[in-house]
C-alpha atoms as one frame of an Amber mdcrd trajectory, in Angstrom:
protein
  65.878  38.488  18.982  66.885  35.944  21.636  63.865  34.068  22.970  63.002
  35.025  26.489  62.271  32.560  29.214  58.515  32.151  29.385  57.130  35.028
  31.421  55.608  34.193  34.787  53.437  36.290  37.032  54.404  36.543  40.708
  53.643  33.553  42.947  50.525  33.935  45.104  52.089  32.641  48.366  52.446
  36.088  49.908  50.154  39.058  49.300  50.393  42.700  50.485  47.548  44.254
  52.470  49.102  47.656  53.150  52.365  49.326  52.090  53.872  51.708  54.654
  56.343  53.574  52.508  58.847  56.242  53.487  61.012  57.824  50.747  63.758
  60.400  51.041  64.879  61.725  47.638  68.196  63.573  47.265  67.675  66.253
  44.602  71.395  66.974  44.323  72.940  63.515  44.047  69.908  61.978  42.316
  69.506  59.043  44.691  66.802  58.125  47.168  66.590  56.101  50.356  63.511
  54.076  51.094  61.937  52.147  53.964  59.095  49.779  53.315  56.976  48.306
  56.101  54.354  46.176  54.428  51.533  44.369  56.207  51.349  41.105  54.292
  49.458  37.864  54.379  51.292  34.565  53.925  48.727  32.395  52.113  50.910
  29.290  51.728  53.840  28.416  53.982  57.065  29.295  52.141  60.675  30.182
  52.879  60.909  32.854  50.204  59.125  35.995  49.077  59.219  36.956  45.398
  58.556  40.607  44.484  59.192  42.969  41.598  62.250  45.143  41.890  64.346
  46.985  39.285  67.412  49.212  39.684  67.026  49.109  43.469  69.535  47.837
  46.013  68.071  46.173  49.070  70.124  46.759  52.215  68.194  44.691  54.755
  64.952  42.740  54.745  63.074  40.982  57.532  59.704  39.420  58.262  57.904
  39.440  61.613  54.845  37.187  61.924  52.125  38.827  64.000  53.039  38.455
  67.696  56.307  36.658  66.914  60.062  37.211  66.470  61.472  39.069  63.466
  63.318  36.804  60.982  66.038  38.349  58.795  66.287  37.400  55.125  69.584
  35.639  54.425  69.720  36.197  50.688  68.467  38.579  48.007  68.504  36.973
  44.604  67.847  39.529  41.837  66.480  38.240  38.516  67.246  41.385  36.552
  65.876  40.142  33.238  62.491  39.549  34.880  62.708  42.563  37.199  62.181
  40.363  40.252  63.930  39.747  43.536  63.631  36.660  45.724  64.117  37.165
  49.467  65.179  33.895  51.120  64.528  33.196  54.808  66.354  30.701  57.064
  63.055  29.192  58.262  59.608  28.661  56.788  57.167  31.562  57.033  53.892
  30.072  58.302  50.420  30.995  57.055  49.075  34.163  58.656  49.715  37.899
  58.703  52.924  39.738  59.500  55.141  42.684  58.743  57.717  42.700  55.923
  60.400  45.369  56.378  62.834  46.363  53.631  65.453  49.141  53.624  66.664
  50.018  50.155  68.290  52.680  47.967  67.649  53.660  44.380  68.534  56.294
  41.817  66.460  59.230  40.598  66.980  58.338  36.929  66.615  60.539  33.846
  64.617  58.017  31.795  61.155  59.467  32.535  60.047  56.268  34.252  59.896
  55.002  37.828  60.992  57.644  40.379  62.843  60.088  38.136  64.252  63.593
  37.990  62.780  66.369  35.894  64.769  69.446  35.016  63.461  73.017  35.333
  64.862  76.537  35.662  64.080  79.050  38.366  63.193  82.647  37.523  66.851
  83.632  37.895  67.852  80.913  35.409  69.282  78.438  37.909  68.815  74.818
  36.826  67.094  72.605  39.401  65.468  69.193  39.508  62.139  67.927  40.737
  61.578  64.269  41.734  58.477  62.829  40.055  56.999  59.447  39.157  55.652
  57.558  36.159  54.781  53.966  37.051  52.430  52.684  34.362  52.863  50.070
  33.165  55.592  48.325  35.145  57.825  50.896  36.824  56.583  51.207  40.430
  59.223  48.518  41.021  61.897  51.151  40.262  60.742  53.224  43.253  60.159
  50.482  45.844  60.077  46.681  45.933  56.443  45.676  45.401  53.988  43.250
  43.892  53.790  45.292  40.703  50.795  43.716  38.991  47.454  45.478  38.516
  45.432  42.742  40.221  47.501  42.786  43.425  45.814  45.725  45.115  46.584
  47.116  48.577  46.343  50.363  50.548  49.291  52.777  50.806  50.558  55.017
  53.612  53.134  57.366  52.138  55.691  59.540  53.939  58.065  61.796  51.990
  61.142  63.402  53.561  61.924  66.529  51.555  63.617  69.944  51.698  61.337
  72.240  53.652  60.996  74.800  50.857  59.644  72.221  48.382  56.102  71.110
  47.603  55.497  67.406  48.307  52.432  65.669  46.879  51.050  62.155  46.717
  47.736  60.450  45.875  46.036  61.450  49.129  45.681  64.635  51.166  48.464
  65.705  53.530  47.739  64.878  57.172  50.933  65.932  58.946  54.041  67.964
  58.209  56.747  67.998  60.893  60.488  68.777  61.164  62.785  65.851  60.328
  64.847  65.044  63.470  68.199  64.422  61.697  68.315  67.535  59.501  66.693
  70.899  60.164  66.447  71.667  56.420  64.134  68.728  55.868  60.513  68.027
  56.740  58.597  64.798  57.036  55.316  64.933  55.102  52.693  62.316  55.849
  49.694  61.529  53.637  46.362  59.883  54.450  45.865  56.181  53.679  44.729
  55.445  50.123  41.815  53.216  49.166  42.661  49.713  47.910  44.539  50.354
  44.650  47.063  49.058  42.113  50.777  49.921  42.313  50.914  51.541  38.848
  48.637  54.347  40.109  50.782  55.384  43.085  52.532  58.745  42.647  54.770
  61.271  44.401  56.046  64.669  43.327  58.659  66.820  45.067  59.452  70.215
  43.536  58.587  73.899  43.301  55.088  74.766  42.088  52.333  77.335  42.347
  48.675  76.338  42.225  45.108  77.495  41.650  42.237  75.768  43.423  38.483
  75.466  43.607  35.838  73.057  44.924  33.746  71.139  42.430  29.957  71.214
  42.821  30.167  67.904  44.648  32.674  69.138  47.225  35.966  67.743  45.888
  38.993  70.010  46.351  40.568  70.481  42.908  43.996  72.006  42.410  46.096
  72.608  39.320  49.833  72.893  40.047  51.933  74.900  37.593  55.554  76.002
  37.319  56.319  78.872  39.700  54.891  82.165  38.437  52.460  80.526  36.020
  49.435  79.839  38.224  47.302  81.885  35.786  47.955  79.218  33.140  46.264
  76.570  35.290  42.863  78.262  35.280  41.482  76.765  32.085  42.266  73.180
  33.163  40.887  73.941  36.630  37.601  75.051  35.096  37.403  71.927  32.932
  38.245  69.625  35.855  35.682  71.261  38.137  32.964  70.780  35.485  34.075
  67.260  34.625  34.043  65.629  38.075  30.302  66.242  38.649  29.607  65.180
  35.040  31.234  61.779  35.578  29.708  61.371  39.031  26.342  61.885  37.432
  27.076  59.757  34.361  28.303  56.734  36.311  26.106  57.431  39.321  29.158
  56.717  41.507  30.827  59.526  43.541  34.520  60.415  43.097  36.089  58.368
  45.899  38.931  60.626  47.182  38.823  63.905  49.130  40.957  65.811  46.604
  42.391  65.713  43.127  45.554  67.466  41.954  46.509  68.041  38.325  50.183
  68.903  37.915  52.406  69.964  35.004  55.726  68.101  34.812  58.564  69.484
  32.679  60.061  66.186  31.444  57.242  63.771  30.755  57.090  60.960  28.211
  53.340  60.463  27.755  50.647  63.124  27.401  49.451  62.550  30.954  49.060
  59.843  33.608  45.919  59.201  35.654  47.535  58.474  39.052  44.661  58.334
  41.517  44.184  61.788  43.048  47.470  63.144  41.566  47.284  63.327  37.791
  50.540  64.238  36.039  50.662  66.055  32.671  53.103  67.349  30.120  53.042
  71.131  30.396  51.436  71.376  26.945  48.557  69.097  28.004  47.652  71.267
  31.021  48.804  74.878  30.745  46.862  77.480  28.786  47.871  81.126  28.465
  44.909  83.267  27.377  47.161  85.272  25.016  49.652  82.750  23.740  47.714
  79.509  23.523  46.018  78.526  20.288  42.533  77.018  19.964  43.819  73.528
  19.273  45.820  73.625  22.544  42.706  74.492  24.520  40.860  71.641  22.912
  43.752  69.267  23.576  43.888  70.250  27.249  40.120  69.770  27.594  40.318
  66.289  26.034  43.295  65.158  28.099  41.753  66.411  31.348  38.520  64.611
  30.418  40.454  61.428  29.616  42.500  61.311  32.826  39.563  62.157  35.076
  37.471  59.371  33.496  40.211  56.951  34.584  39.612  57.931  38.227  36.559
  55.667  37.926  37.323  53.499  34.945  40.796  52.135  35.625  41.478  53.364
  39.148  38.325  52.360  41.041  37.856  49.310  38.796  41.113  48.124  37.263
  41.858  45.688  34.451  42.862  42.262  35.720  45.943  42.159  33.470  47.475
  44.228  30.691  45.625  42.139  28.081  42.592  44.205  29.061  44.444  47.546
  28.909  42.215  48.511  25.997  39.243  48.604  28.367  40.887  51.401  30.332
  42.233  53.309  27.380  39.523  52.702  24.815  36.861  53.672  27.300  38.629
  56.828  28.507  39.411  57.794  24.897  35.706  57.582  24.066  34.250  59.285
  27.118  36.731  62.205  26.990  34.764  63.302  23.904  31.432  62.919  25.688
  32.811  65.082  28.466  34.229  67.798  26.176  30.968  67.831  24.226  29.222
  68.499  27.554  31.656  71.300  28.530  32.168  72.830  25.054  29.308  72.032
  22.669  30.733  74.599  20.210  33.751  72.350  19.495  31.646  69.889  17.408
  33.973  67.372  18.975  32.245  64.177  17.834  32.899  65.024  14.209  36.545
  65.530  15.162  36.515  62.108  16.820  35.970  60.503  13.431  38.993  62.227
  11.961  41.254  61.924  15.017  40.476  58.399  16.240  38.165  56.423  13.994
  39.977  56.860  10.673  43.387  56.610  12.350  42.457  53.279  13.864  41.123
  51.992  10.544  44.334  52.956   8.805  46.436  50.881  11.202  43.935  48.062
  11.527  43.869  47.355   7.795  47.516  46.216   7.952  48.506  42.547   8.135
  50.705  43.564  11.081  47.884  45.033  13.116  46.746  43.155  16.224  43.439
  42.437  17.940  42.214  44.887  20.591  42.837  42.196  23.207  46.461  41.038
  23.095  47.943  38.478  25.417  51.023  40.148  26.891  53.521  38.907  29.423
  56.938  40.498  29.718  56.965  44.224  30.557  58.579  45.097  27.226  55.534
  43.666  25.435  53.200  45.805  27.536  54.736  49.093  26.338  53.944  48.236
  22.788  50.183  47.913  23.181  49.768  51.571  24.157  48.974  52.220  20.495
  46.196  53.387  18.173  44.458  50.021  18.429  44.073  50.090  22.235  43.151
  53.769  22.299  41.488  54.689  19.022  39.982  51.421  17.835  39.012  50.734
  21.444  37.231  54.103  21.606  35.616  53.557  18.199  34.098  50.177  19.049
  32.838  51.555  22.382  31.218  54.424  20.472  29.582  51.866  18.171  28.491
  49.804  21.185  27.021  52.852  22.950  25.054  53.653  19.802  23.872  50.028
  19.514  22.744  49.806  23.160  21.412  53.360  23.628  22.563  55.836  26.278
  20.154  54.882  29.060  20.933  51.153  29.116  24.606  51.870  28.574  24.725
  54.028  31.726  22.771  51.469  33.683  25.270  48.764  32.670  28.251  50.994
  33.469  26.906  51.726  36.930  26.380  48.025  37.571  29.921  47.245  36.415
  31.571  49.967  38.515  29.536  49.079  41.593  30.131  45.354  41.330  33.892
  45.602  40.786  34.849  48.711  42.795  38.318  48.423  44.417  38.669  45.144
  42.466  39.770  43.998  39.029  37.790  43.057  35.963  38.249  41.621  32.478
  36.602  42.559  29.183  33.971  39.820  29.614  32.819  41.359  32.915  31.906
  44.619  31.203  30.034  42.767  28.431  28.094  40.854  31.046  26.989  44.024
  32.853  25.991  45.707  29.587  24.180  42.579  28.405  22.155  42.438  31.613
  21.265  46.103  31.300  20.324  46.018  27.610  19.103  42.489  26.921  21.197
  42.510  23.719  23.833  39.862  22.773  26.723  42.175  23.706  29.365  39.500
  24.358  28.685  37.727  21.066  28.741  40.954  19.056  31.726  42.547  20.781
  34.032  39.552  20.830  34.066  39.724  17.010  35.499  43.256  17.378  37.989
  42.689  20.224  39.289  39.170  19.681  39.998  39.305  15.946  42.011  41.990
  14.283  40.768  44.098  11.415  37.286  45.185  10.389  34.924  44.562   7.468
  34.452  46.245   4.123  30.751  46.150   3.324  29.877  46.047  -0.347  26.400
  47.380  -1.238  24.343  47.071  -4.391  20.806  48.337  -4.785  17.812  47.721
  -6.967  14.564  49.712  -7.176  11.224  47.812  -7.258   8.322  50.273  -7.416
   8.501  52.124  -4.087  10.934  49.808  -2.361  14.708  49.798  -2.499  16.357
  46.393  -2.196  19.931  46.381  -0.913  22.341  43.484  -1.155  25.089  43.666
   1.485  28.168  41.488   1.748  31.116  41.716   4.168  34.778  40.760   3.833
  37.844  41.776   5.817  39.208  45.104   4.592  42.937  44.812   3.802  45.313
  47.653   3.025  46.803  45.503   0.282  43.554  45.128  -1.652  40.631  42.721
  -1.780  40.793  39.977   0.846  41.777  36.853  -1.073  41.879  34.293   1.690
  39.497  31.348   1.328  38.134  32.198   4.749  37.504  35.840   5.436  36.743
  36.414   9.117  33.269  37.826   9.753  31.940  40.365  12.199  28.608  40.971
  13.858  28.027  44.443  12.467  25.408  46.851  13.813  24.288  48.540  10.588
  22.110  51.594  10.180  20.822  52.975   6.878  19.545  56.458   6.057  18.050
  58.099   2.964  18.070  61.631   1.547  14.645  62.073   3.170  16.381  62.338
   6.583  20.160  62.194   6.214  20.913  62.398   9.942  18.722  59.606  11.253
  18.538  55.877  10.660  15.569  54.673   8.617  16.515  51.110   9.479  18.825
  49.429  11.990  19.894  45.793  11.827  22.607  43.463  13.039  24.490  41.876
  10.149  25.552  38.539  11.574  26.353  36.681   8.348  28.515  37.186   5.274
  25.626  38.321   3.045  22.215  39.862   3.578  19.377  41.354   1.606  17.573
  44.350   3.064  14.288  45.832   1.918  13.601  49.549   2.444   9.935  50.476
   2.077   8.753  53.856   0.749  11.931  54.944  -0.976  11.446  56.372  -4.462
  14.013  56.164  -7.221  15.060  59.801  -6.752  16.299  59.281  -3.186  19.817
  58.262  -2.301  20.524  55.596   0.283  23.558  55.639   2.575  24.969  53.189
   5.093  26.422  54.219   8.418  24.933  57.691   9.041  27.086  59.451  11.625
  30.012  57.177  10.656  29.567  55.214  13.875  29.880  51.595  12.715  33.527
  50.496  12.556  33.559  49.406   8.919  34.229  50.805   5.483  31.605  50.854
   2.759  32.036  50.280  -0.956  28.972  51.311  -2.973  28.061  50.083  -6.426
  28.970  52.765  -9.020  25.352  53.915  -9.431  24.790  54.256  -5.663  28.000
  56.249  -5.306  27.026  58.448  -8.244  23.782  59.401  -6.459  25.611  60.193
  -3.173  28.300  62.515  -4.560  26.033  65.555  -5.154  25.368  65.422  -1.381
  28.986  66.538  -0.929  28.668  69.567  -3.207  25.254  70.680  -1.940  26.076
  69.770   1.697  22.917  67.696   2.111  24.984  64.890   3.596  25.885  65.734
   7.215  29.538  66.798   7.757  30.611  63.563   9.442  29.222  61.608   6.469
  30.884  63.819   3.865  34.095  63.111   5.748  33.415  59.364   6.006  32.532
  58.990   2.328  35.707  60.746   1.219  37.816  58.786   3.685  36.380  55.437
   2.584  37.037  56.254  -1.075  40.572  57.363  -0.282  41.345  54.137   1.551
  39.763  52.040  -1.214  42.081  53.785  -3.683  45.051  53.309  -1.401  44.239
  49.600  -1.288  43.932  49.424  -5.089  40.221  48.587  -5.059  39.354  51.746
  -7.025  41.527  54.206  -8.937  43.069  57.162  -7.108  41.926  59.401  -9.957
  38.312  58.768  -8.895  39.191  60.136  -5.473  40.919  63.224  -6.868  37.660
  63.970  -8.716  35.655  63.618  -5.503  38.123  65.859  -3.636  37.423  68.631
  -6.127  33.739  68.485  -5.144  34.578  69.878  -1.685  34.920  73.477  -2.910
  31.884  74.667  -0.892  32.844  72.740   2.250  32.457  74.883   5.389  33.310
  72.282   8.063  36.703  72.328   9.772  36.898  68.606  10.487  35.976  67.635
   6.949  38.782  69.870   5.686  41.135  68.471   8.265  40.589  64.916   7.053
  40.822  65.942   3.413  44.029  67.759   4.236  45.533  64.664   5.875  44.753
  62.550   2.840  46.178  65.132   0.449  49.267  65.182   2.675  49.594  61.414
   2.235  49.309  61.820  -1.556  51.807  64.655  -1.522  54.315  62.503   0.375
  53.703  59.593  -1.986  54.195  61.727  -5.088  57.360  63.321  -3.721  58.936
  60.117  -5.065  57.931  61.077  -8.628  58.785  63.760 -11.179  55.411  65.480
 -10.794  55.376  66.475  -7.146  54.764  70.090  -8.258  51.535  69.067 -10.022
  49.975  67.716  -6.837  50.973  70.963  -5.060  49.054  72.811  -7.769  46.064
  70.561  -7.132  46.250  71.296  -3.382  46.429  75.048  -4.094  43.336  74.808
  -6.316  41.344  72.816  -3.776  42.249  75.098  -0.856  42.394  78.582  -2.358
  38.605  79.238  -2.585  38.153  78.526   1.137  41.339  80.513   1.820  39.828
  83.509   0.011  36.579  83.200   1.930  38.291  83.028   5.323  41.026  85.623
   4.858  43.729  86.145   7.487  41.883  87.913  10.257  39.066  86.628  12.479
  35.676  88.162  11.709  33.174  89.144  14.413  31.056  86.244  15.613  33.546
  83.548  14.626  34.292  80.746  17.044  36.652  77.939  17.912  36.198  75.974
  14.679  36.736  78.983  12.415  40.063  79.621  14.131  41.100  75.989  13.625
  40.012  76.062   9.978  41.874  79.287   9.181  45.100  77.880  10.622  44.693
  74.640   8.695  43.934  76.271   5.331  46.645  78.935   5.474  49.251  76.376
   6.523  48.208  74.066   3.696  48.359  76.865   1.106  51.679  78.106   2.458
  53.287  74.673   2.315  51.940  74.094  -1.207  53.648  77.303  -2.367  50.596
  79.557  -2.814  52.157  82.895  -3.770  49.826  85.382  -2.026  49.833  83.290
   1.150  53.625  83.234   1.191  53.881  87.007   0.708  51.380  87.750   3.466
  53.012  85.231   5.822  56.418  86.852   5.283  54.994  90.305   5.954  53.285
  89.208   9.161  56.299  87.221  10.302  58.535  90.254   9.919  56.135  92.384
  12.013  55.962  89.622  14.605  59.737  89.300  14.925  60.257  93.056  15.073
  57.626  93.289  17.817  55.399  95.573  15.728  52.447  93.256  15.654  52.433
  89.993  17.498  50.907  87.073  15.605  47.807  85.622  17.218  48.528  82.149
  18.584  46.237  80.518  15.998  48.223  81.974  13.095  51.686  81.133  14.362
  52.012  77.558  13.092  50.820  78.350   9.555  53.028  81.450   9.330  56.086
  79.715  10.768  55.791  76.712   8.464  55.240  78.895   5.399  58.241  81.154
   5.952  60.482  78.230   6.874  59.542  76.159   3.838  60.587  79.074   1.654
  63.299  80.323   3.991  67.097  80.449   4.252  69.613  80.281   7.087  68.537
  83.707   8.395  64.945  82.472   8.682  66.076  79.378  10.557  68.245  81.432
  12.931  65.319  83.746  13.629  63.098  80.749  14.423  65.715  79.273  16.746
  65.973  82.617  18.489  62.176  82.726  18.961  62.447  79.206  20.355  65.057
  80.231  22.878  63.066  83.254  23.988  59.751  81.418  24.271  58.562  81.223
  27.838  55.803  78.717  27.121  56.451  75.089  26.338  53.543  75.241  23.884
  55.373  77.859  21.787  58.631  75.887  21.939  56.786  72.772  20.744  54.996
  74.740  18.041  58.369  75.816  16.664  59.989  72.395  17.114  57.299  70.712
  15.047  57.759  73.001  12.025  61.548  73.454  11.917  61.800  70.474   9.556
  60.039  72.478   6.825  63.323  74.211   5.919  64.480  72.922   2.538  68.239
  73.124   2.121  70.144  69.929   3.037  72.685  71.649   5.287  69.979  73.492
   7.239  68.058  70.220   7.601  71.220  68.804   9.191  71.316  71.746  11.542
  67.715  71.099  12.637  68.451  67.413  13.215  71.460  68.218  15.412  69.322
  70.747  17.276  66.829  67.945  18.109  69.386  66.273  20.396  70.632  69.508
  21.952  70.002  70.746  25.490  67.493  73.213  24.020  64.949  70.475  23.303
  63.320  68.474  26.074  63.970  64.764  25.685  60.333  63.877  25.011  60.183
  66.487  22.211  63.204  65.330  20.205  60.862  62.887  18.499  58.630  65.600
  17.050  61.609  67.567  15.690  62.954  64.515  13.842  59.438  63.585  12.748
  58.893  67.100  11.434  62.006  66.818   9.285  61.024  63.393   7.937  57.501
  64.501   7.117  58.365  67.747   5.376  60.183  66.733   2.212  61.922  63.999
   0.294  65.285  65.423   1.359  64.131  65.593   4.971  63.022  61.975   4.904
  66.401  60.782   3.659  68.341  62.895   6.141  66.156  61.989   9.101  66.568
  58.256   8.487  70.350  58.594   8.233  70.296  60.684  11.406  68.229  58.104
  13.313  70.612  55.334  12.244  73.722  57.354  13.130  72.354  58.322  16.555
  70.524  55.086  17.296  72.450  54.262  20.478  71.657  57.588  22.063  68.011
  57.637  20.955  67.355  54.085  22.050  69.069  54.653  25.351  67.039  57.777
  25.911  63.647  56.127  25.422  64.540  52.562  26.459  61.467  50.573  25.702
  58.744  53.144  26.077  56.344  54.074  23.297  58.360  57.137  22.219  60.709
  54.811  20.352  57.768  53.412  18.358  56.540  56.910  17.600  59.996  57.976
  16.438  60.213  55.051  14.026  56.778  55.604  12.582  57.414  59.288  12.008
  60.803  58.780  10.451  60.262  55.924   7.983  56.561  55.669   7.116  56.912
  57.959   4.098  59.317  55.788   2.089  57.982  54.010  -0.964  60.422  51.444
  -2.341  61.097  47.782  -1.741  64.750  48.666  -1.298  63.924  50.925   1.671
  61.688  48.318   3.274  64.576  45.863   3.119  66.980  48.441   4.543  64.710
  49.303   7.481  64.165  45.637   8.275  67.906  44.888   8.090  68.732  47.788
  10.400  66.377  46.571  13.112  67.467  42.974  12.715  70.914  44.259  13.624
  69.682  46.690  16.315  66.723  45.009  17.993  64.187  47.198  19.787  61.901
  44.699  21.513  59.201  47.171  22.503  58.956  48.458  18.928  59.098  45.158
  17.116  55.540  45.356  15.817  56.000  48.985  14.789  58.977  48.000  12.652
  56.861  45.371  10.900  54.046  47.865  10.352  56.468  50.424   8.917  57.954
  47.925   6.477  54.480  46.893   5.417  53.502  50.543   4.856  56.605  51.185
   2.760  55.794  48.204   0.519  52.156  49.318   0.239  53.336  52.787  -0.825
  55.599  51.247  -3.446  52.724  49.165  -4.838  50.421  52.199  -4.870  52.922
  54.239  -6.881  53.469  51.435  -9.352  49.725  51.028  -9.785  48.427  54.592
  -9.967  51.242  57.099 -10.474  50.856  57.339 -14.258  47.094  57.738 -14.164
  47.393  60.440 -11.497  50.034  62.236 -13.554  47.806  62.192 -16.651  44.834
  63.475 -14.666  46.791  66.293 -13.047  48.179  67.389 -16.444  44.791  67.241
 -18.200  43.088  69.381 -15.529  45.546  72.102 -16.449  45.320  71.868 -20.210
  44.108  75.025 -22.002  40.755  73.522 -23.021  39.657  73.220 -19.391  38.576
  76.318 -17.520  40.950  77.487 -14.853
């Protein structure tokens, strides 16, 4: 890739104080006209003003010093590569305040960034467009020339000129709506002045929407805007938002600073949601819930995303990171506290156990790679910023904050948070500032401990051996970096300051001892532990490390899986650690298969979910061998007892987690070719399609995937018809994600072509292709060829943006040969994708790791799977 000029932040000579912004979008021609009148302060005399600006044409620009003549700019020099414009003036602008005026035009693009157009259909089927925004990280500059850096905060006065039958929204409440003098079909909508804020949080929406509203207990007006005719579907999110605002106000002890908050569903939307201050935008599937047609996992997803975005109203919006290097503070924090919030609203979700499976283990998987990166990354150019919106910033960030919260204790943590938010409100802060506040509140060495987790990449593997002396247990602990490629062989392994807690079978859920491991090796003495008791590190799976026990310690822990005396989150953690040790070649995969068989009595959804993921990884790996069918048999054996116990229909008294578990188990059995499951799924699918008996939302995914995997062209056509008829985006997405399960090569091709058709929203193409790649060996091959053949269009569609990284990961991670790693690398050398550069390296590394794993363990796994089935063993 050509080296870029070194990236420079904007000069500090001129700073905005207030942006007066008037925008007039044209929803037919997809352009907009803009007028900016910015109150600015000239800090150092200069004859030029440098701002950010991209895809905008400036028509005129002038500067009027306070109480003096207006001076017109004589030149606009665009530096497109750097997304900047330099306005040159014929005379020097002296220190002091003044008014900068710019008239400009831009385009309402279809790239889901900046000020863009989003397509929707009216009830009569007419296609129309809304004008919406997505500015984070660096796209406010596509809507108006500005100082587009998070630390350059100002206030905003927004006016939108829009067709009079459309809804117009911005960050603040509407203060005036009056006819537009030049055109009787338009109105001028004026919004109140915002607090001091960053450009990336500014937002406007112009379109057709219905809404539901309520006031939260602390008096904030909350509205959820939905597509026309679907106001009902906003009620669940409204309820969550109205409960969440008072929860955060209380938690931070800082009131929500705006008079209102709107949550709005946008048809074409790249991310899950965006926390614009006072006007939070969402994908439809992250906000809308239909009591009949939404499944349990959708409800949970909506609750988490609402909790996440509302947390940002304080953490991110009121106090903002100084630069993108500290993005993780925003995202890691919001990704942690969304769980705290959902646990408060829905204790029955057992959401903290799900955190371990959804965030903690995901982060560890990525962070064990050589091509991971530290939580804090120095970034410059906008294309580097896109790439850090990944599992490290979000999931590892959330995991180390969870560990920190546990280490400090809730009371001191809240005290420190309040101090931080109060000290930096309407300002900017860096990671160190948060550590300082928490250190003052807790008296613990927070900065020293945490910098080992944020400034170096990776995490430790802690090896434990134990010895019994009368009634004391002596543990020897040692730490080394955990690497996906096996034991860390470097001379110098990095070290971490690790908060460690230890429990025993006496009280599996509470720590008998807590300590801070601040050196490579330590000896720990546990008093009053007899030889019968087991000892376990990391109860609650809170510390961000993996544990490798000596064989005898592990031996004593395993019965705790079968008899459920270990708590669910620890059964999950133990299994996950063993799986990753096998994946890294530190232990044999056969050992893990044996442990997996011990989960027959497991009742917990999240434990099954994690087990299921790991079996999925093995299934993908072994699809490269001759004995893929044997691992399917293993999966059927592991899952059929729980399948029998659950059955197909909800029983009285069941809750959220039972519904999630049933869907997971039936889908797993169906995909693994379990005969009874397939027959029942076909029967229920037929009734569903014929309208005899509609499938409950929680059963749809498992039934769809099962019939497709064993289906023909008629099945696929039926699914595509259901897709076309679906009124809810959730149902369309549900179908899109499973279409790839179809097995014949020509039907796979048909699904891939469908992914780029008008029927699929641009942000969802990725999950269709990913579904194909993840479903079978044939799918993987076809999807990769398809991505290569359609690279121009795909890349153009998601220019930069994290969707391109997601697409790559989904389509090539399952390969397992050195040849494929070379091919992937060669393709991206020839077709550079700057914002996905690190993802490409991670994918190649994963492919090589898969190849090594197969070479190492395939034969032993094959032997084990055959022996389990031999006549001498009981079936």
